[in-house]
Short mmCIF file of C-alpha atoms and ligand atoms in Angstrom, two decimals:
data_model
loop_
_atom_site.label_atom_id
_atom_site.label_comp_id
_atom_site.label_asym_id
_atom_site.label_seq_id
_atom_site.Cartn_x
_atom_site.Cartn_y
_atom_site.Cartn_z
CA MET A 421 -16.62 20.20 38.98
CA SER A 422 -17.34 18.36 42.18
CA GLN A 423 -20.60 19.26 43.84
CA ALA A 424 -19.32 21.28 46.76
CA THR A 425 -15.57 21.70 46.29
CA ASN A 426 -14.94 24.98 44.58
CA GLN A 427 -12.94 24.45 41.38
CA SER A 428 -10.92 27.61 41.73
CA TRP A 429 -9.35 26.67 45.04
CA GLY A 430 -10.45 23.05 45.70
CA GLY A 431 -7.04 21.57 44.88
CA ARG A 432 -5.67 21.30 48.41
CA PHE A 433 -8.94 20.22 50.01
CA SER A 434 -9.78 16.63 50.89
CA GLU A 435 -13.46 17.02 51.67
CA PRO A 436 -16.18 19.18 50.21
CA THR A 437 -17.21 22.41 51.89
CA ASP A 438 -20.00 22.01 54.40
CA ALA A 439 -23.24 23.03 52.72
CA PHE A 440 -24.03 25.60 55.37
CA VAL A 441 -20.50 27.03 55.23
CA ALA A 442 -20.77 27.34 51.47
CA ARG A 443 -23.92 29.36 51.84
CA PHE A 444 -22.59 31.31 54.81
CA THR A 445 -19.40 32.39 53.04
CA ALA A 446 -20.92 33.03 49.62
CA SER A 447 -21.46 36.62 48.55
CA VAL A 448 -22.96 36.11 45.11
CA SER A 449 -26.48 36.93 46.28
CA PHE A 450 -25.42 40.55 46.72
CA ASP A 451 -22.10 41.05 44.91
CA GLN A 452 -23.66 40.07 41.56
CA ARG A 453 -24.59 43.73 41.58
CA LEU A 454 -20.92 44.37 40.71
CA ALA A 455 -21.04 42.24 37.55
CA ALA A 456 -20.67 45.12 35.09
CA GLN A 457 -17.70 46.53 36.99
CA ASP A 458 -16.18 43.07 37.33
CA ILE A 459 -16.35 42.58 33.57
CA GLN A 460 -15.05 46.07 32.89
CA GLY A 461 -12.08 45.38 35.20
CA SER A 462 -11.41 41.98 33.61
CA ILE A 463 -11.44 43.41 30.08
CA ALA A 464 -8.90 46.05 31.12
CA HIS A 465 -6.78 43.44 32.89
CA ALA A 466 -6.75 41.13 29.85
CA THR A 467 -5.94 44.05 27.55
CA MET A 468 -2.99 44.98 29.74
CA LEU A 469 -1.79 41.35 29.97
CA ALA A 470 -1.73 41.16 26.17
CA ARG A 471 0.06 44.47 25.92
CA VAL A 472 2.90 43.17 28.13
CA GLY A 473 3.02 39.81 26.37
CA VAL A 474 1.52 37.61 29.10
CA LEU A 475 -1.50 36.81 26.91
CA SER A 476 -1.50 36.52 23.12
CA ASP A 477 -3.73 38.86 21.15
CA GLU A 478 -5.96 35.91 20.23
CA GLU A 479 -6.37 34.95 23.87
CA ARG A 480 -7.18 38.54 24.78
CA ASP A 481 -9.79 38.76 22.03
CA ALA A 482 -11.40 35.47 23.05
CA ILE A 483 -11.60 36.68 26.65
CA ILE A 484 -13.06 40.06 25.68
CA ASP A 485 -15.62 38.51 23.32
CA GLY A 486 -16.61 35.94 25.94
CA LEU A 487 -16.97 38.57 28.66
CA THR A 488 -19.00 40.79 26.36
CA GLU A 489 -21.38 37.93 25.67
CA ILE A 490 -21.64 37.22 29.40
CA GLN A 491 -22.50 40.85 30.03
CA GLY A 492 -25.33 40.44 27.54
CA GLU A 493 -26.57 37.33 29.32
CA ILE A 494 -26.53 39.15 32.65
CA THR A 495 -28.30 42.22 31.25
CA ARG A 496 -30.99 40.04 29.70
CA GLY A 497 -31.45 38.14 32.97
CA GLU A 498 -30.34 34.86 31.40
CA PHE A 499 -27.23 34.33 33.51
CA GLU A 500 -27.48 31.56 36.08
CA TRP A 501 -25.83 32.59 39.32
CA SER A 502 -24.49 29.72 41.36
CA VAL A 503 -23.98 29.80 45.13
CA PRO A 504 -21.31 27.04 45.13
CA LEU A 505 -19.29 29.36 42.90
CA GLU A 506 -19.24 31.75 45.83
CA ASP A 507 -19.02 35.20 44.34
CA VAL A 508 -19.46 37.35 41.26
CA HIS A 509 -15.84 36.84 40.20
CA MET A 510 -15.90 33.07 40.09
CA ASN A 511 -19.36 32.91 38.59
CA ILE A 512 -18.25 35.02 35.66
CA GLU A 513 -14.90 33.27 35.28
CA ALA A 514 -16.53 29.82 35.33
CA ARG A 515 -18.98 30.87 32.64
CA LEU A 516 -16.12 32.33 30.59
CA THR A 517 -14.23 29.05 30.76
CA GLN A 518 -17.39 27.19 29.82
CA LYS A 519 -17.65 29.41 26.75
CA ILE A 520 -14.03 29.74 25.55
CA GLY A 521 -12.28 26.82 27.22
CA ILE A 522 -8.82 26.90 28.74
CA THR A 523 -8.14 30.53 27.76
CA GLY A 524 -10.82 31.54 30.25
CA LYS A 525 -8.64 30.12 33.00
CA LYS A 526 -5.82 32.47 32.00
CA LEU A 527 -7.76 35.62 32.81
CA HIS A 528 -6.85 35.41 36.47
CA THR A 529 -3.09 35.53 35.74
CA GLY A 530 -1.36 38.18 37.84
CA ARG A 531 -4.50 39.01 39.77
CA SER A 532 -6.34 37.92 42.89
CA ARG A 533 -9.92 38.29 43.98
CA ASN A 534 -8.55 40.59 46.65
CA ASP A 535 -7.43 43.31 44.25
CA GLN A 536 -10.30 42.42 41.92
CA ILE A 537 -13.03 43.09 44.49
CA ALA A 538 -11.35 46.27 45.72
CA THR A 539 -11.30 47.47 42.10
CA ASP A 540 -14.91 46.49 41.45
CA ILE A 541 -16.20 48.40 44.46
CA ARG A 542 -14.23 51.49 43.52
CA LEU A 543 -15.61 51.40 39.97
CA PHE A 544 -19.10 50.96 41.39
CA MET A 545 -18.63 53.80 43.87
CA ARG A 546 -17.35 56.10 41.15
CA ASP A 547 -20.50 55.52 39.10
CA ALA A 548 -22.66 55.91 42.18
CA ILE A 549 -20.96 59.17 43.09
CA ASP A 550 -21.55 60.49 39.57
CA SER A 551 -25.26 59.65 39.78
CA ILE A 552 -25.48 61.27 43.20
CA ASP A 553 -23.69 64.34 41.84
CA ALA A 554 -26.38 64.66 39.17
CA GLU A 555 -29.28 64.40 41.66
CA LEU A 556 -27.63 66.72 44.15
CA THR A 557 -27.12 69.25 41.38
CA ARG A 558 -30.77 68.98 40.35
CA LEU A 559 -31.88 69.48 43.95
CA ARG A 560 -29.60 72.48 44.49
CA GLU A 561 -30.72 74.11 41.26
CA GLY A 562 -34.36 73.66 42.20
CA MET A 563 -33.76 75.00 45.68
CA ILE A 564 -31.90 78.06 44.43
CA GLY A 565 -34.67 78.70 41.89
CA LEU A 566 -37.33 78.59 44.61
CA ALA A 567 -35.20 80.85 46.83
CA GLU A 568 -34.99 83.39 44.04
CA ARG A 569 -38.77 83.32 43.52
CA GLU A 570 -39.36 83.69 47.27
CA ALA A 571 -36.76 86.40 47.92
CA ASP A 572 -39.49 88.81 49.09
CA THR A 573 -41.62 86.33 51.04
CA ILE A 574 -41.50 87.07 54.73
CA MET A 575 -41.66 84.40 57.41
CA PRO A 576 -40.62 84.22 61.04
CA GLY A 577 -37.06 83.10 61.69
CA PHE A 578 -36.68 80.94 64.76
CA THR A 579 -34.22 80.20 67.48
CA HIS A 580 -35.23 77.58 70.05
CA LEU A 581 -38.23 77.15 67.73
CA GLN A 582 -39.55 80.44 69.14
CA THR A 583 -40.17 83.38 66.84
CA ALA A 584 -36.96 85.37 66.76
CA GLN A 585 -36.70 87.81 63.85
CA PRO A 586 -38.38 88.02 60.47
CA VAL A 587 -36.46 86.48 57.60
CA THR A 588 -37.29 85.88 53.98
CA PHE A 589 -38.30 82.41 52.87
CA GLY A 590 -35.69 82.69 50.13
CA HIS A 591 -33.04 83.26 52.76
CA HIS A 592 -34.17 80.17 54.66
CA LEU A 593 -33.97 78.08 51.48
CA LEU A 594 -30.49 79.36 50.77
CA ALA A 595 -29.45 78.23 54.24
CA TRP A 596 -30.50 74.74 53.22
CA GLN A 597 -28.59 75.20 50.00
CA GLU A 598 -25.39 75.99 51.90
CA MET A 599 -25.68 72.68 53.75
CA LEU A 600 -25.97 70.88 50.44
CA ALA A 601 -23.07 72.81 48.92
CA ARG A 602 -20.82 71.49 51.67
CA ASP A 603 -22.15 67.98 51.12
CA HIS A 604 -21.38 68.33 47.44
CA GLU A 605 -17.79 69.32 48.21
CA ARG A 606 -17.43 66.31 50.49
CA LEU A 607 -18.76 64.09 47.69
CA PHE A 608 -16.23 65.41 45.17
CA ASP A 609 -13.47 65.08 47.71
CA THR A 610 -14.39 61.46 48.41
CA ARG A 611 -14.35 60.74 44.68
CA LYS A 612 -10.66 61.65 44.51
CA ARG A 613 -9.77 58.88 46.93
CA VAL A 614 -12.23 56.43 45.38
CA ASN A 615 -10.61 56.87 42.01
CA VAL A 616 -7.34 55.05 42.79
CA MET A 617 -6.70 51.59 41.35
CA PRO A 618 -5.93 48.55 43.52
CA LEU A 619 -5.52 46.17 40.56
CA GLY A 620 -1.99 44.73 40.40
CA ALA A 621 -1.72 44.39 44.16
CA ALA A 622 -2.85 40.79 43.55
CA ALA A 623 -3.43 38.90 46.80
CA LEU A 624 -1.36 41.29 48.90
CA ALA A 625 2.25 41.51 47.74
CA GLY A 626 2.03 42.26 44.04
CA THR A 627 2.72 39.80 41.25
CA THR A 628 5.71 38.28 39.50
CA TYR A 629 4.32 38.99 36.01
CA PRO A 630 5.60 42.04 34.15
CA ILE A 631 2.32 43.94 34.55
CA ASP A 632 1.92 47.60 33.65
CA ARG A 633 -0.45 49.10 36.20
CA HIS A 634 -0.48 52.48 34.50
CA VAL A 635 -2.02 50.90 31.41
CA THR A 636 -4.80 49.26 33.43
CA ALA A 637 -5.39 52.42 35.42
CA GLU A 638 -5.73 54.44 32.26
CA LEU A 639 -8.05 51.92 30.62
CA LEU A 640 -10.32 52.05 33.66
CA GLY A 641 -10.19 55.83 34.06
CA PHE A 642 -8.44 55.68 37.45
CA SER A 643 -6.24 58.66 38.23
CA LEU A 644 -3.37 56.42 39.36
CA PRO A 645 -2.47 52.95 40.66
CA ALA A 646 -2.57 52.51 44.45
CA GLU A 647 0.90 53.03 45.89
CA ASN A 648 1.18 50.05 48.22
CA SER A 649 -0.11 46.55 47.50
CA LEU A 650 -0.91 45.69 51.13
CA ASP A 651 -2.87 48.89 51.57
CA ALA A 652 -4.54 48.52 48.17
CA VAL A 653 -6.31 45.26 49.03
CA SER A 654 -7.20 46.21 52.58
CA ASP A 655 -8.20 49.85 52.34
CA ARG A 656 -11.90 50.62 52.72
CA ASP A 657 -11.47 54.22 53.88
CA PHE A 658 -13.24 55.39 50.76
CA ALA A 659 -16.34 53.42 51.77
CA ILE A 660 -16.29 54.95 55.24
CA GLU A 661 -15.78 58.41 53.78
CA PHE A 662 -18.69 57.89 51.46
CA ALA A 663 -20.89 56.69 54.32
CA SER A 664 -19.93 59.72 56.37
CA PHE A 665 -20.70 62.01 53.44
CA ALA A 666 -24.05 60.22 53.21
CA SER A 667 -24.70 60.48 56.94
CA ILE A 668 -24.08 64.21 56.99
CA LEU A 669 -26.21 64.67 53.87
CA LEU A 670 -29.07 62.67 55.41
CA MET A 671 -28.69 64.61 58.65
CA HIS A 672 -29.24 67.75 56.57
CA LEU A 673 -32.16 66.25 54.67
CA SER A 674 -33.69 65.16 57.98
CA ARG A 675 -33.51 68.73 59.26
CA MET A 676 -35.19 70.01 56.11
CA SER A 677 -37.75 67.22 56.38
CA GLU A 678 -38.52 68.11 59.95
CA GLU A 679 -39.18 71.72 58.94
CA LEU A 680 -41.36 70.64 56.03
CA VAL A 681 -43.39 68.40 58.32
CA LEU A 682 -43.84 71.21 60.84
CA TRP A 683 -44.68 73.75 58.16
CA THR A 684 -47.41 71.60 56.60
CA SER A 685 -49.15 71.21 59.97
CA ALA A 686 -52.29 73.23 60.68
CA GLN A 687 -50.45 74.80 63.59
CA PHE A 688 -47.75 76.34 61.39
CA ASP A 689 -49.60 76.38 58.07
CA PHE A 690 -46.59 77.83 56.21
CA ILE A 691 -46.60 75.66 53.10
CA ASP A 692 -48.55 73.20 51.06
CA LEU A 693 -47.00 70.15 49.46
CA PRO A 694 -48.70 69.00 46.27
CA ASP A 695 -50.93 65.96 46.79
CA ARG A 696 -48.61 63.75 44.75
CA PHE A 697 -46.04 63.91 47.57
CA CYS A 698 -48.53 63.10 50.32
CA THR A 699 -50.80 60.28 51.37
CA GLY A 700 -54.08 60.03 53.22
CA SER A 701 -55.23 58.15 56.28
CA SER A 702 -57.40 55.04 56.08
CA ILE A 703 -59.41 56.14 59.10
CA MET A 704 -59.25 59.94 59.29
CA PRO A 705 -60.71 61.34 56.07
CA GLN A 706 -59.37 64.86 56.64
CA LYS A 707 -55.73 63.81 56.74
CA LYS A 708 -53.02 64.67 54.26
CA ASN A 709 -49.73 63.37 55.57
CA PRO A 710 -46.27 64.58 54.53
CA ASP A 711 -44.99 61.02 54.10
CA VAL A 712 -42.12 61.84 51.79
CA PRO A 713 -40.24 64.15 54.17
CA GLU A 714 -41.15 61.89 57.09
CA LEU A 715 -39.65 58.90 55.34
CA VAL A 716 -36.49 60.77 54.41
CA ARG A 717 -36.19 61.78 58.06
CA GLY A 718 -36.60 58.13 59.03
CA LYS A 719 -34.09 56.83 56.50
CA THR A 720 -31.39 58.90 58.13
CA GLY A 721 -31.18 56.26 60.84
CA ARG A 722 -30.29 53.43 58.53
CA VAL A 723 -27.57 55.46 56.84
CA TYR A 724 -26.01 56.33 60.21
CA GLY A 725 -26.19 52.61 60.96
CA HIS A 726 -24.26 51.78 57.80
CA LEU A 727 -21.54 54.26 58.71
CA MET A 728 -21.23 52.61 62.11
CA SER A 729 -21.18 49.15 60.49
CA LEU A 730 -18.36 50.09 58.16
CA LEU A 731 -16.29 51.77 60.85
CA THR A 732 -16.71 48.75 63.09
CA LEU A 733 -16.02 46.37 60.23
CA MET A 734 -12.61 47.92 59.68
CA LYS A 735 -11.72 48.37 63.32
CA SER A 736 -8.64 46.37 64.37
CA GLN A 737 -8.35 44.48 61.09
CA PRO A 738 -4.78 43.35 60.58
CA LEU A 739 -3.23 43.82 57.14
CA ALA A 740 -3.95 42.86 54.49
CA TYR A 741 -7.21 41.45 53.07
CA ASN A 742 -9.58 39.69 55.48
CA LYS A 743 -12.85 37.99 54.72
CA ASP A 744 -14.51 40.53 57.01
CA ASN A 745 -14.32 42.92 54.08
CA GLN A 746 -17.01 41.00 52.27
CA GLU A 747 -19.38 42.64 54.75
CA ASP A 748 -18.73 46.08 53.24
CA LYS A 749 -21.04 45.61 50.28
CA GLU A 750 -24.54 45.49 51.68
CA PRO A 751 -24.18 48.64 53.80
CA LEU A 752 -22.53 50.43 50.89
CA PHE A 753 -25.17 49.41 48.36
CA ASP A 754 -27.98 50.36 50.68
CA THR A 755 -26.33 53.70 51.42
CA VAL A 756 -26.09 54.45 47.71
CA ASP A 757 -29.71 53.43 47.08
CA THR A 758 -31.02 55.38 50.05
CA VAL A 759 -29.09 58.52 49.16
CA LEU A 760 -30.25 58.38 45.55
CA ASP A 761 -33.89 57.83 46.53
CA CYS A 762 -33.88 60.61 49.13
CA LEU A 763 -32.21 63.05 46.76
CA LYS A 764 -34.67 62.19 44.02
CA ALA A 765 -37.58 62.71 46.41
CA PHE A 766 -36.24 66.08 47.45
CA ALA A 767 -35.25 67.21 43.97
CA ASP A 768 -38.80 66.49 42.76
CA MET A 769 -40.52 67.94 45.81
CA VAL A 770 -38.62 71.12 46.71
CA PRO A 771 -39.44 73.16 43.58
CA ALA A 772 -43.09 72.16 44.07
CA ILE A 773 -43.35 73.60 47.61
CA GLU A 774 -46.21 76.08 47.72
CA PRO A 775 -45.57 78.77 50.32
CA LYS A 776 -48.64 80.21 52.05
CA LYS A 777 -47.33 83.73 52.08
CA GLU A 778 -50.08 85.38 54.10
CA SER A 779 -49.92 82.78 56.77
CA MET A 780 -46.12 83.07 57.00
CA PHE A 781 -46.37 86.84 57.16
CA GLU A 782 -49.03 86.70 59.86
CA ALA A 783 -46.88 84.33 61.93
CA ALA A 784 -43.92 86.70 61.65
CA ARG A 785 -46.13 89.59 62.72
CA ARG A 786 -47.14 87.76 65.86
CA GLY A 787 -44.39 87.07 68.37
CA PHE A 788 -42.70 90.50 68.46
CA SER A 789 -40.23 89.55 65.77
CA THR A 790 -39.12 93.17 65.26
CA ALA A 791 -38.14 93.69 68.90
CA THR A 792 -34.44 93.64 68.02
CA ASP A 793 -35.11 96.23 65.34
CA LEU A 794 -36.61 98.52 67.96
CA ALA A 795 -33.57 98.05 70.20
CA ASP A 796 -31.22 98.80 67.28
CA TYR A 797 -33.30 101.90 66.51
CA LEU A 798 -32.80 103.17 70.07
CA VAL A 799 -29.07 102.46 69.91
CA ARG A 800 -28.83 104.49 66.71
CA LYS A 801 -30.46 107.36 68.66
CA GLY A 802 -27.77 107.17 71.34
CA VAL A 803 -29.26 104.74 73.90
CA ALA A 804 -26.84 102.10 75.25
CA PHE A 805 -27.71 98.60 73.99
CA ARG A 806 -28.44 97.13 77.45
CA ASP A 807 -30.82 100.02 78.24
CA ALA A 808 -32.44 99.64 74.84
CA HIS A 809 -32.92 95.93 75.56
CA GLU A 810 -34.70 96.80 78.82
CA ILE A 811 -36.96 99.40 77.15
CA VAL A 812 -37.99 96.96 74.45
CA GLY A 813 -38.55 94.25 77.05
CA GLN A 814 -41.04 96.54 78.81
CA SER A 815 -42.75 97.36 75.49
CA VAL A 816 -43.12 93.63 74.76
CA ALA A 817 -44.58 93.01 78.22
CA PHE A 818 -47.09 95.77 77.52
CA GLY A 819 -47.88 94.27 74.14
CA LEU A 820 -48.46 90.83 75.66
CA LYS A 821 -50.90 92.33 78.14
CA GLU A 822 -52.69 94.39 75.47
CA LYS A 823 -52.42 91.69 72.77
CA LYS A 824 -50.69 94.08 70.40
CA ASP A 825 -47.59 93.66 68.27
CA LEU A 826 -45.01 96.45 68.50
CA SER A 827 -46.02 97.79 65.09
CA GLU A 828 -49.64 97.99 66.22
CA MET A 829 -48.93 100.27 69.18
CA THR A 830 -49.45 104.00 68.93
CA LEU A 831 -46.52 106.38 69.20
CA GLU A 832 -47.80 107.51 72.60
CA GLU A 833 -47.94 103.93 73.84
CA LEU A 834 -44.35 103.33 72.77
CA GLN A 835 -43.16 106.62 74.21
CA GLN A 836 -44.24 105.48 77.72
CA PHE A 837 -41.06 103.42 77.70
CA SER A 838 -38.67 105.92 76.12
CA ASP A 839 -39.08 109.47 74.94
CA THR A 840 -36.31 108.83 72.42
CA ILE A 841 -38.90 107.03 70.29
CA GLU A 842 -40.22 109.17 67.45
CA ALA A 843 -42.61 108.76 64.53
CA ASP A 844 -39.89 107.28 62.29
CA VAL A 845 -39.89 104.19 64.53
CA PHE A 846 -42.60 102.64 62.36
CA ASP A 847 -40.13 102.34 59.47
CA VAL A 848 -38.21 99.75 61.46
CA LEU A 849 -41.14 98.06 63.14
CA THR A 850 -42.62 96.77 59.89
CA LEU A 851 -41.54 93.33 58.75
CA GLU A 852 -40.51 94.64 55.33
CA GLY A 853 -38.36 97.32 56.98
CA SER A 854 -36.83 94.75 59.29
CA VAL A 855 -35.69 92.35 56.58
CA ALA A 856 -34.64 95.11 54.16
CA ALA A 857 -32.39 96.58 56.85
CA ARG A 858 -30.27 93.43 57.01
CA ASN A 859 -28.64 94.46 53.83
CA HIS A 860 -25.17 92.98 53.84
CA ILE A 861 -23.59 89.87 52.43
CA GLY A 862 -25.18 86.87 54.17
CA GLY A 863 -28.14 88.96 55.37
CA THR A 864 -31.83 88.32 54.78
CA ALA A 865 -32.69 91.46 52.76
CA PRO A 866 -34.50 90.49 49.52
CA ASP A 867 -31.82 92.11 47.36
CA GLN A 868 -29.14 90.17 49.20
CA VAL A 869 -31.10 86.96 48.75
CA ARG A 870 -31.35 87.53 44.99
CA ALA A 871 -27.62 88.25 44.79
CA ALA A 872 -26.82 85.22 46.96
CA ALA A 873 -29.00 83.00 44.77
CA SER A 874 -27.17 84.01 41.63
CA ARG A 875 -23.79 83.55 43.32
CA ALA A 876 -24.89 80.10 44.50
CA LEU A 877 -25.82 79.11 40.98
CA GLU A 878 -22.50 80.37 39.64
CA ALA A 879 -20.57 78.55 42.36
CA LEU A 880 -22.43 75.32 41.64
CA LYS A 881 -21.59 75.57 37.96
CA ALA A 882 -17.94 76.49 38.53
CA HIS A 883 -17.45 73.74 41.08
CA ARG A 884 -18.83 71.05 38.81
CA GLU A 885 -16.81 72.27 35.85
CA ALA A 886 -13.66 72.09 37.96
CA GLN A 887 -14.17 68.37 38.58
N1 LIG B 1470 -16.14 37.98 48.11
C1 LIG B 1470 -14.94 38.61 48.59
C2 LIG B 1470 -15.27 40.03 49.09
O1 LIG B 1470 -16.35 40.46 48.89
C3 LIG B 1470 -13.96 38.71 47.48
C4 LIG B 1470 -13.01 37.58 47.47
C5 LIG B 1470 -11.96 37.77 48.43
N2 LIG B 1470 -10.90 36.82 48.36
C6 LIG B 1470 -10.84 35.68 49.04
N3 LIG B 1470 -9.75 35.02 48.97
N4 LIG B 1470 -11.82 35.21 49.74
O2 LIG B 1470 -14.46 40.71 49.66
#
């Protein structure tokens, strides 16, 4: 092979590729990550070619044996990747030809790098999605388990980050869980569109060989061959869908992270994170920083960036394949890695959260969190809601002046604002009474939280089994 003219397409060229251009256009530095999928796809392609009579059985076997050996070389780190050979496809094919001679050059019959790369990425994405599914499941199971254990733990619920009404910590965790359940559905949904096979589209128009795309699809576990050859080589919707799944997931993880960071602060003091998830400060000896949730919160930005890169990459591209598409890999790979790392961090950390129950309870007790309960109490006794709102507002103003929560006031003090208030008011002014009263599906009552946790676990199991 000439130094800088690529052997697989150098035929019509009269001068070698400029050295910078060779480096600029090469993708092998990052697409070598697709080697296993590339080999898997090539083995299926060769098997199909032999089945339809384009390759002999001997040729097929030589190709499969050669590729299997190459896979071993790559796994052992012995494979020498070459930049002049441009990409993962031509590196592997060149090595195959080196090993088995002319038969290696037959592997590319009825195929193009355009349908080959589209197939490789889809195989890679399918594996990635399955790994993400496993981590997401582990995280959801851990979260549901913690919610169940903390079904009776009372904390303040917030709106506008101001104490609103008491909720149970279990209920809060199940709210997180709902976010993740939707993410999980989006992941499974994306997988359906990932699992379609481009192979056979060749460069863009299909191929003149009598290929059987159903055979290849079946060998590779794809649900079906892509319907249109032009679309098959150019479509990267699945990558954008995956990046949007990832962006929404990271948005959720960033919200959880933000709460964890707040809760570990001395000002909130709601939870402790075990030391193994935190780091210290080199200057302030007292510090224990919640680095893991902070970093997850920070990584959200790069994932949003990848979504924007992919959307912009595909914008205005004419059919069919364009070299632009080579730019899809790095954002995709980094999205996969980031999602897997963040999910692992959360799946390890969430079950280890140590709630500081007294501190949470105390915070819920401050801030008049049962004010709505008092209003509802008055309404049940026949007061119109707007009037009840006004009465409670006056009681709160009194409490602020006297530094007393509603439940700490005497009956006489409360009765200054309404003579409808009777001794039974204290049943609703306690935090336990307040949460227990929200006893309907979706409510924060401990019994509802326990029921919701077991439904969530069932739904998780059923959903995964249905895939
Ligand atoms: N490296 C290319 C990519 O990542 C695959 C080869 C595309 N085909 C071509 N004729 N340049 O998309």
